[in-house]
Amino acid sequence: MNRRNFVRNMATSASGIILGNALVQNAVAATASPAGPADRMKEVLRYRKLDAHVHLGLSKDGPEVNVDFAERLGIDRMFISKPVTSGPATPDDFRAANDVILKAMKRYPGKLTGMLTLNPAYPKASLEEIKRCTGEGMTGIKVYHQVKINDPLFYPVIERLIDLKMIMLMHAEATLGIAGYRMKYDQGIKPNASRPEDFVEAAARYPEAMLQYAHIGGGPDWEYACKLLKNSPNVYIDVSGSNNENNMVEFAVKCVGADRILFGSDNMYYQSVGKIIDARLTEEEKRKIFFDNYYNILKKGGYHVD
Amino acid sequence: MLIDINAYTGHWPFKQLRDNHCEGLLGRMKEYGVDLSVVTNLNGIFYKNTQSANEELYEEVRSKRAYRDRFLPFAIINPIYAGWKADFLTCVKDFGMKGIRVFPNYHDYTIDDPALLDLVKMARDHDVPVALTMRVVDSRQRSWMDLAAEWAMKDYVPLVQAVPDAKYMMLNLSTGMALSAEQETVLKNANVLFDTSGRHITHFANVYRRFGKEKFAFGSHFPVFDYYTGLLRIESLRPEEAEEADRALFCSGNARRFLKV
């Protein structure tokens, strides 16, 4: 190494060391005023929250884990379900799943409210299950991907929900190669999952129905979904799921308005709360998303939250 | 004190990012009381010549006193592209960059590529960390032009085994944290710092106990992710889950020790 390079490298190395140390002192001085962790947690806890999309049975955890997170993050009530995620989803399957939820509701009556699951391929049993579960205090339906939401098999279910003024939460996809979207990339899974287009069709056929698109944080192309659902006023978008991408919530509000966005977690609590708290939205918009919108949906059917 | 060990500037070509520059990042830092941020230019993932992105970042950081005071730039080095050794030396010695990041999935080489091993050894010898990003965005929402495959935590373990005395960061733990007992031992014994941004940290107290409280630090993954979630994982810990001293480790103590700031 020639001397000139040696001297230059020594100088820059030394300046790097000095820079590193100086960064600490200067940085501390510059951040004297922002809210600290206690204030931030107060803000998190200050918002009343209704979690419009939670599950039981996705892992070995029992309902006590859900409730623990509710207490940790200030979630007033969780609307919890156990969709049948594999196999034929026979009446025995969905009744058993709903029984798990009924048991959890009895264990945590102040915290958990059930959303029943069913498979509309079994129409008689599905309608009977709606009657049974709503009679036990469930206030919504959560269905998975056995049948597309716009399939005629769903018509009797949706019509029943219209009568009950009850929302239906439906798993959705907007992913390359699934359920009809860009099938040159066929992933070979969930052929009957519902795409945003399917929601649009169902919503148009039944404008009195309330449909919940689950979930823009769950892995789909959320820009695609939000744009497509813009003109379906009876489709609500839930922001639940494991993704907490910056601008996701703001984009949804921009596309469909704050009144049609629902806080949900899909058991991903940190992300689902954090991304709303951080979103560049007004106080009123955050309150609507966390609580008011879902509360208003419940009120339509006479289901109340204290 | 708060240090964010995982933040970015730059663009993601398949989706608009907001506040994807030093000024935008600084705004969030001020809002949340974050003192320092490790920052990397996302453009380096997509430029064939990553050094152009490193130069962009260097110029942006040095353009303003507030940036120089608050940002710890990391370089993206592609060890199978021309001039990478000179790039490394320029970034570390001339630009004062505090670490490097590698993206073998995007830059299309394997974890056992000899050039990567050479790079990691160089980083070790210069006492700078090597940051490994489990993923940038969720492949389920990928563009038709983006990668379909993701790498899980276990896929990086061979690198740690090959150069066990290097310093590693494992960022955005979102692609699966399942490890064999042997693999877990490798990571526990290595000088690895994880950040708190990733979705597989579903219960932070359980996760940090698995690897040790010295191994975690706040990371935002902003502006790909929202700024707060990685911090919420720490701030929502109950006193019985983490004492104040432990939280201080997660907020800055572990990062300061690791980055020597």
XYZ file of C-alpha atoms in Angstrom:
567
model
C 0.000 0.000 0.000
C 1.420 3.362 -0.890
C 1.685 5.976 1.798
C -0.968 8.271 0.346
C -3.610 5.532 0.387
C -2.484 4.442 3.824
C -2.872 7.933 5.212
C -6.260 8.398 3.554
C -7.543 5.075 4.814
C -6.308 5.771 8.316
C -7.997 9.153 8.252
C -11.320 7.815 7.038
C -11.175 4.939 9.500
C -10.542 7.361 12.323
C -13.314 9.623 11.122
C -15.577 6.591 11.026
C -14.785 5.839 14.642
C -15.355 9.439 15.637
C -18.505 9.567 13.559
C -19.847 6.479 15.263
C -19.302 7.923 18.706
C -20.577 11.358 17.763
C -23.741 9.841 16.373
C -24.781 8.688 19.810
C -24.325 12.030 21.558
C -25.916 14.049 18.784
C -28.797 11.650 18.350
C -29.731 11.586 22.019
C -29.814 15.372 22.140
C -32.029 15.547 19.075
C -34.772 13.273 20.361
C -35.700 14.876 23.662
C -39.405 15.408 23.019
C -41.069 12.403 21.300
C -43.475 10.152 23.113
C -41.884 7.381 25.097
C -42.935 3.755 25.270
C -45.440 4.303 28.064
C -47.177 7.035 26.083
C -47.248 4.892 22.984
C -48.808 1.994 24.859
C -51.368 4.381 26.288
C -52.279 5.318 22.754
C -52.570 1.666 21.752
C -54.784 0.937 24.729
C -56.815 4.117 24.342
C -58.597 2.914 21.223
C -61.493 0.573 21.793
C -61.052 -2.371 19.478
C -63.256 -5.067 18.028
C -61.241 -7.792 16.359
C -63.404 -8.815 13.414
C -61.290 -11.793 12.383
C -59.745 -14.214 14.887
C -59.315 -17.962 14.947
C -59.057 -20.768 17.381
C -57.401 -24.028 16.544
C -54.922 -22.827 13.948
C -52.172 -23.914 16.322
C -51.965 -25.821 19.560
C -52.753 -22.652 21.504
C -56.013 -22.504 23.374
C -58.341 -19.508 23.709
C -56.378 -18.252 26.680
C -53.654 -17.120 24.272
C -56.156 -15.113 22.261
C -57.476 -13.511 25.414
C -53.969 -12.790 26.646
C -53.254 -10.805 23.497
C -56.598 -9.059 23.804
C -55.600 -7.875 27.244
C -52.085 -6.994 26.143
C -53.208 -4.787 23.279
C -56.543 -3.522 24.519
C -58.899 -5.502 22.308
C -62.369 -5.260 23.817
C -63.855 -8.256 22.106
C -62.732 -10.864 19.611
C -65.032 -12.403 17.034
C -63.588 -15.842 16.869
C -64.089 -18.795 14.569
C -62.741 -22.186 13.688
C -63.157 -22.719 9.963
C -62.631 -26.196 8.611
C -59.334 -25.861 6.808
C -58.861 -29.323 5.370
C -60.902 -32.262 4.212
C -64.458 -32.261 2.907
C -65.956 -30.009 5.621
C -68.926 -32.257 6.221
C -71.702 -31.291 8.637
C -69.967 -33.336 11.317
C -66.806 -31.330 10.673
C -68.361 -27.905 10.887
C -70.580 -28.767 13.823
C -67.546 -29.997 15.738
C -65.633 -26.845 14.858
C -68.478 -24.664 16.049
C -68.726 -26.637 19.275
C -65.120 -25.670 20.015
C -66.070 -22.034 19.599
C -69.174 -22.395 21.762
C -67.018 -23.836 24.504
C -64.571 -20.922 24.244
C -67.450 -18.442 24.363
C -68.689 -19.982 27.583
C -65.212 -19.824 29.053
C -64.659 -16.166 28.118
C -68.118 -14.608 27.771
C -66.834 -11.081 28.158
C -64.089 -11.417 25.599
C -65.000 -13.893 22.879
C -67.992 -13.961 20.565
C -68.306 -16.686 18.005
C -68.617 -16.641 14.256
C -69.949 -19.937 13.011
C -68.595 -21.885 10.103
C -70.407 -24.057 7.590
C -70.133 -25.559 4.138
C -72.922 -24.492 1.763
C -72.451 -27.704 -0.206
C -74.619 -29.133 2.591
C -77.479 -26.621 2.420
C -79.920 -28.126 4.880
C -77.288 -28.752 7.521
C -75.821 -25.303 6.964
C -79.107 -23.515 7.546
C -79.724 -25.651 10.618
C -76.275 -24.763 11.898
C -76.955 -21.068 11.464
C -80.051 -21.476 13.576
C -78.271 -23.499 16.253
C -75.260 -21.235 16.586
C -77.026 -17.907 16.431
C -79.316 -19.249 19.097
C -76.232 -19.708 21.240
C -75.044 -16.145 20.722
C -72.866 -16.243 17.642
C -73.070 -13.087 15.568
C -71.475 -13.866 12.222
C -70.292 -16.472 9.780
C -66.746 -17.316 8.788
C -66.265 -19.487 5.748
C -63.135 -20.682 4.100
C -62.444 -21.760 0.541
C -64.606 -24.840 -0.053
C -67.062 -22.899 -2.244
C -66.728 -19.553 -3.998
C -68.770 -16.769 -2.468
C -70.666 -16.163 -5.701
C -71.543 -19.827 -6.189
C -75.312 -20.484 -6.196
C -74.745 -22.853 -3.284
C -74.212 -19.767 -1.157
C -77.470 -18.103 -2.138
C -79.620 -19.657 0.633
C -76.971 -18.840 3.216
C -76.633 -15.243 2.098
C -80.396 -14.834 2.001
C -80.605 -16.123 5.549
C -77.902 -13.702 6.633
C -79.786 -10.831 5.049
C -82.776 -11.775 7.183
C -80.584 -11.879 10.276
C -78.692 -8.707 9.308
C -75.491 -10.616 9.918
C -72.112 -10.276 8.238
C -70.292 -13.075 6.449
C -66.520 -13.194 6.704
C -65.015 -14.996 3.737
C -61.454 -16.024 3.094
C -60.150 -14.446 -0.082
C -57.179 -14.605 -2.399
C -55.579 -12.205 -4.840
C -52.445 -14.200 -5.516
C -50.883 -15.309 -8.768
C -51.982 -18.790 -9.700
C -54.778 -19.257 -7.191
C -58.519 -19.544 -7.792
C -58.515 -18.110 -11.269
C -56.041 -15.247 -11.006
C -53.275 -15.385 -13.638
C -53.467 -19.167 -13.822
C -50.384 -19.468 -15.999
C -48.708 -19.382 -12.568
C -50.995 -22.154 -11.253
C -50.080 -23.052 -7.687
C -52.447 -25.991 -7.609
C -54.139 -24.969 -4.380
C -57.483 -23.531 -3.243
C -59.236 -23.688 -6.612
C -62.519 -22.610 -5.031
C -61.154 -19.707 -3.041
C -62.893 -16.411 -3.649
C -61.205 -13.628 -5.536
C -62.122 -9.963 -5.304
C -64.078 -10.411 -8.544
C -66.175 -13.084 -6.873
C -66.995 -10.732 -4.021
C -67.996 -8.048 -6.487
C -70.400 -10.432 -8.183
C -71.945 -11.683 -4.944
C -72.284 -8.155 -3.607
C -74.036 -6.999 -6.746
C -76.451 -9.926 -6.671
C -77.240 -9.282 -3.000
C -76.785 -5.565 -2.281
C -78.513 -6.011 1.091
C -75.915 -8.504 2.239
C -72.871 -7.528 4.291
C -69.734 -9.288 3.120
C -66.332 -9.104 4.764
C -63.332 -9.521 2.506
C -60.640 -11.310 4.458
C -57.949 -10.170 4.469
C -55.626 -7.623 2.894
C -52.856 -8.346 5.381
C -53.095 -12.055 4.761
C -50.853 -12.221 1.757
C -52.880 -11.109 -1.258
C -52.064 -8.268 -3.597
C -53.877 -5.698 -1.499
C -53.660 -2.957 -4.073
C -55.455 -5.199 -6.547
C -58.133 -6.174 -4.046
C -58.845 -2.678 -2.770
C -59.112 -1.201 -6.239
C -61.498 -3.899 -7.367
C -63.762 -3.604 -4.315
C -64.063 0.150 -4.573
C -67.530 0.117 -6.084
C -69.039 -2.626 -3.933
C -70.423 -0.650 -0.981
C -71.600 -3.707 0.900
C -68.169 -5.315 0.951
C -66.087 -4.458 4.007
C -62.333 -4.945 3.913
C -60.573 -6.353 6.932
C -56.916 -5.493 7.353
C -55.985 -8.605 9.307
C -53.141 -10.984 8.650
C -49.437 -11.348 9.098
C -48.410 -8.574 6.723
C -48.079 -5.074 8.068
C -46.957 -3.281 4.987
C -46.583 0.440 5.141
C -49.464 2.292 3.485
C -51.705 -0.789 3.337
C -54.362 0.719 5.575
C -54.114 4.180 4.046
C -54.471 2.720 0.551
C -57.573 0.807 1.586
C -59.093 3.969 3.029
C -58.213 5.867 -0.118
C -59.921 3.242 -2.296
C -63.108 2.490 -0.384
C -63.342 5.042 2.417
C -62.725 4.694 6.131
C -66.272 3.470 6.812
C -65.668 0.162 5.079
C -62.431 -0.884 6.773
C -62.442 -3.294 9.712
C -59.753 -4.045 12.247
C -59.053 -7.753 12.382
C -56.005 -9.703 13.440
C -56.204 -13.239 12.041
C -54.235 -13.977 15.219
C -51.440 -11.651 14.087
C -51.931 -9.113 16.802
C -48.801 -7.008 16.793
C -49.005 -6.378 13.069
C -52.697 -5.693 12.932
C -52.628 -3.151 15.736
C -49.251 -1.638 14.862
C -50.047 -0.857 11.258
C -53.219 1.019 12.167
C -51.543 2.970 14.950
C -48.737 3.976 12.578
C -51.015 4.713 9.621
C -51.166 8.287 8.404
C -54.862 8.560 9.185
C -56.978 10.857 11.278
C -58.072 10.056 14.780
C -61.626 9.575 13.579
C -60.566 7.204 10.826
C -58.620 5.070 13.277
C -61.564 4.930 15.670
C -63.831 3.836 12.855
C -61.462 1.109 11.782
C -60.729 -0.178 15.270
C -64.267 -0.088 16.615
C -67.066 1.983 15.129
C -67.439 0.276 11.765
C -67.810 -3.232 13.106
C -69.930 -1.989 15.985
C -72.315 -0.433 13.483
C -72.504 -3.693 11.573
C -73.363 -5.570 14.750
C -76.015 -3.033 15.707
C -77.871 -3.626 12.473
C -78.619 -7.144 13.620
C -79.280 -6.179 17.188
C -75.982 -7.547 18.456
C -74.499 -5.184 20.946
C -71.110 -4.594 22.484
C -70.974 -2.946 25.885
C -32.404 5.227 23.639
C -33.783 3.591 20.519
C -31.941 2.160 17.534
C -33.680 0.708 14.483
C -31.460 -1.950 12.931
C -33.524 -2.536 9.800
C -34.643 0.398 7.678
C -34.421 1.314 4.025
C -34.373 4.038 1.473
C -34.987 3.530 -2.198
C -37.576 1.898 -4.368
C -39.327 -1.399 -4.666
C -40.040 -1.700 -8.381
C -43.335 -3.570 -7.993
C -45.079 -1.335 -5.493
C -45.007 2.268 -4.425
C -43.268 2.897 -1.130
C -43.956 5.970 0.986
C -41.315 7.934 2.848
C -38.611 5.884 1.171
C -35.835 8.412 1.658
C -33.752 9.770 4.483
C -36.135 12.636 5.152
C -39.155 10.349 5.365
C -37.359 7.911 7.595
C -36.082 10.720 9.785
C -39.650 11.929 10.225
C -40.710 8.602 11.673
C -37.605 8.457 13.817
C -38.453 11.809 15.341
C -42.064 10.787 15.853
C -41.112 7.620 17.713
C -38.007 8.894 19.450
C -35.610 6.701 17.526
C -32.060 7.941 17.785
C -30.217 5.952 15.127
C -31.189 3.777 12.192
C -29.293 1.253 10.151
C -30.279 2.108 6.616
C -29.826 0.312 3.304
C -30.746 1.400 -0.214
C -33.276 -1.024 -1.715
C -32.199 0.051 -5.169
C -29.134 -2.111 -4.625
C -31.253 -5.246 -4.812
C -32.233 -4.482 -8.379
C -29.200 -2.706 -9.796
C -26.833 -5.095 -11.510
C -24.009 -2.940 -10.214
C -24.945 -2.565 -6.563
C -22.227 -0.003 -5.982
C -24.328 2.642 -7.711
C -26.932 2.217 -4.980
C -24.320 2.379 -2.256
C -23.049 5.632 -3.725
C -26.601 6.994 -3.833
C -27.034 6.184 -0.164
C -23.688 7.652 0.798
C -24.460 10.889 -1.028
C -27.906 11.141 0.524
C -26.677 10.503 4.053
C -23.857 13.000 3.842
C -26.058 15.671 2.285
C -27.419 16.863 5.620
C -26.088 17.060 9.149
C -29.190 15.449 10.614
C -28.739 12.444 8.336
C -25.060 12.090 9.144
C -25.911 12.180 12.827
C -28.737 9.666 12.698
C -28.088 7.083 9.997
C -25.760 4.102 9.985
C -25.529 3.122 6.333
C -25.016 -0.465 5.250
C -23.809 -1.370 1.776
C -25.289 -3.991 -0.500
C -22.498 -6.106 -1.939
C -22.969 -8.665 -4.679
C -19.933 -10.958 -4.537
C -20.504 -12.462 -7.975
C -20.429 -9.131 -9.772
C -17.410 -7.290 -11.084
C -15.375 -5.198 -8.705
C -17.066 -6.343 -5.533
C -13.921 -6.385 -3.441
C -13.144 -2.804 -4.338
C -16.788 -1.926 -3.684
C -16.544 -3.442 -0.225
C -13.388 -1.540 0.623
C -14.753 1.720 -0.724
C -17.927 1.385 1.303
C -16.331 0.301 4.535
C -13.170 2.386 4.471
C -13.990 5.431 2.402
C -17.714 5.795 3.042
C -17.612 4.634 6.654
C -20.470 2.204 6.178
C -21.193 0.175 9.277
C -22.046 -3.149 7.704
C -23.010 -4.950 4.560
C -26.101 -6.717 3.301
C -26.292 -9.575 0.870
C -29.265 -10.807 -1.139
C -28.289 -14.209 -2.551
C -31.851 -15.022 -3.562
C -32.228 -11.882 -5.632
C -28.645 -11.831 -6.856
C -28.935 -15.445 -7.898
C -26.175 -17.287 -6.139
C -26.199 -20.035 -3.563
C -25.445 -19.843 0.121
C -22.304 -21.915 -0.352
C -20.938 -19.834 -3.217
C -17.182 -19.426 -2.664
C -17.415 -15.730 -3.456
C -19.951 -15.235 -0.669
C -17.680 -17.014 1.763
C -14.822 -14.749 0.701
C -17.002 -11.696 1.242
C -18.101 -12.800 4.685
C -14.506 -13.468 5.678
C -13.552 -9.998 4.472
C -16.363 -8.541 6.541
C -15.192 -10.519 9.548
C -11.643 -9.298 9.074
C -12.857 -5.701 8.910
C -15.139 -6.232 11.910
C -18.329 -5.319 10.077
C -21.552 -7.319 10.267
C -23.206 -9.172 7.416
C -26.969 -8.633 7.323
C -29.171 -11.389 5.936
C -32.737 -10.521 5.040
C -35.160 -13.415 5.233
C -37.364 -11.678 2.711
C -38.275 -8.193 1.619
C -41.909 -8.706 0.591
C -44.348 -11.573 0.963
C -44.153 -13.801 -2.093
C -47.884 -14.470 -1.885
C -48.484 -10.989 -3.238
C -45.545 -10.974 -5.569
C -45.508 -9.317 -8.908
C -45.380 -11.600 -11.903
C -41.847 -10.225 -12.370
C -40.698 -10.974 -8.829
C -39.219 -14.090 -7.289
C -41.540 -16.929 -6.386
C -39.244 -18.733 -3.971
C -38.323 -17.551 -0.503
C -35.493 -18.580 1.772
C -36.184 -19.603 5.343
C -33.950 -19.059 8.357
C -32.514 -22.553 8.033
C -31.274 -21.772 4.537
C -28.780 -19.258 5.937
C -27.385 -21.545 8.618
C -24.746 -23.116 6.318
C -23.172 -19.692 5.900
C -22.949 -19.213 9.643
C -21.451 -22.679 9.944
C -18.898 -21.932 7.236
C -17.729 -18.668 8.821
C -18.727 -19.014 12.466
C -16.651 -16.103 13.711
C -18.289 -13.465 11.518
C -21.005 -11.131 12.820
C -24.452 -11.672 11.353
C -27.779 -9.917 11.439
C -30.905 -11.862 10.531
C -33.643 -9.477 9.563
C -37.380 -9.702 8.951
C -38.004 -13.191 10.344
C -40.995 -13.831 8.121
C -40.222 -17.012 6.230
C -40.206 -19.690 8.866
C -38.062 -20.165 11.945
C -38.185 -23.945 12.158
C -34.709 -25.306 12.803
C -33.212 -28.637 13.651
C -31.609 -28.895 17.055
C -28.206 -28.674 15.434
C -29.146 -25.599 13.415
C -30.574 -23.903 16.471
C -27.363 -24.551 18.350
C -25.362 -23.000 15.521
C -27.354 -19.778 15.750
C -27.360 -19.666 19.525
C -23.597 -20.019 19.580
C -22.941 -17.551 16.776
C -22.684 -13.794 16.956
C -26.136 -13.212 15.485
C -28.484 -10.306 16.075
C -32.148 -10.720 15.093
C -34.546 -7.862 14.567
C -38.163 -7.635 15.732
C -39.903 -6.775 12.471
C -40.822 -10.216 11.164
C -44.200 -11.910 11.301
C -42.914 -15.154 12.749
C -42.305 -13.379 16.025
C -45.863 -14.152 17.024
C -45.161 -13.980 20.752
C -42.025 -11.983 21.379
C -41.392 -13.173 24.925
C -41.387 -16.776 23.766
C -39.143 -16.064 20.811
C -36.495 -14.099 22.658
C -36.322 -16.757 25.352
C -35.670 -19.333 22.661
C -32.488 -17.650 21.446
C -31.497 -15.396 24.331
C -32.202 -11.819 25.245
C -28.869 -10.578 23.916
C -29.839 -11.577 20.413
C -32.739 -9.245 19.628
C -33.013 -5.602 18.699
C -35.740 -3.333 17.392
C -36.074 -3.363 13.629
C -38.815 -1.708 11.616
C -38.255 -2.913 8.033
C -39.663 0.526 7.163
C -40.832 1.687 4.645
C -41.745 -1.801 3.441
C -43.463 -2.359 6.795
C -45.156 0.167 9.032
C -42.818 1.809 11.487
C -44.398 0.757 14.770
C -45.053 -2.981 14.738
C -41.463 -4.022 15.419
C -41.401 -1.649 18.371
C -44.824 -2.724 19.620
C -43.476 -6.238 20.079
C -41.040 -4.812 22.611
C -43.223 -2.172 24.224
C -46.123 -4.532 24.839
C -43.987 -6.886 26.909
C -45.286 -7.132 30.439
C -42.973 -6.514 33.394
C -43.043 -10.211 34.233
C -41.905 -10.995 30.682
C -39.053 -8.529 30.489
C -37.490 -6.268 33.065
C -36.672 -2.685 32.215
C -33.051 -3.671 31.664
C -34.095 -6.314 29.160
C -36.218 -3.862 27.250
C -33.251 -1.547 27.131
C -31.279 -4.340 25.504
C -33.938 -4.762 22.837
C -34.294 -1.021 22.271
C -30.639 -0.174 21.928
C -28.235 -2.069 24.175
C -27.836 -5.104 21.958
C -27.567 -2.946 18.849
C -24.970 -0.679 20.419
C -22.839 -3.583 21.516
C -23.148 -5.286 18.152
C -22.607 -2.224 15.974
C -20.120 -0.579 18.324
C -21.857 2.756 18.418
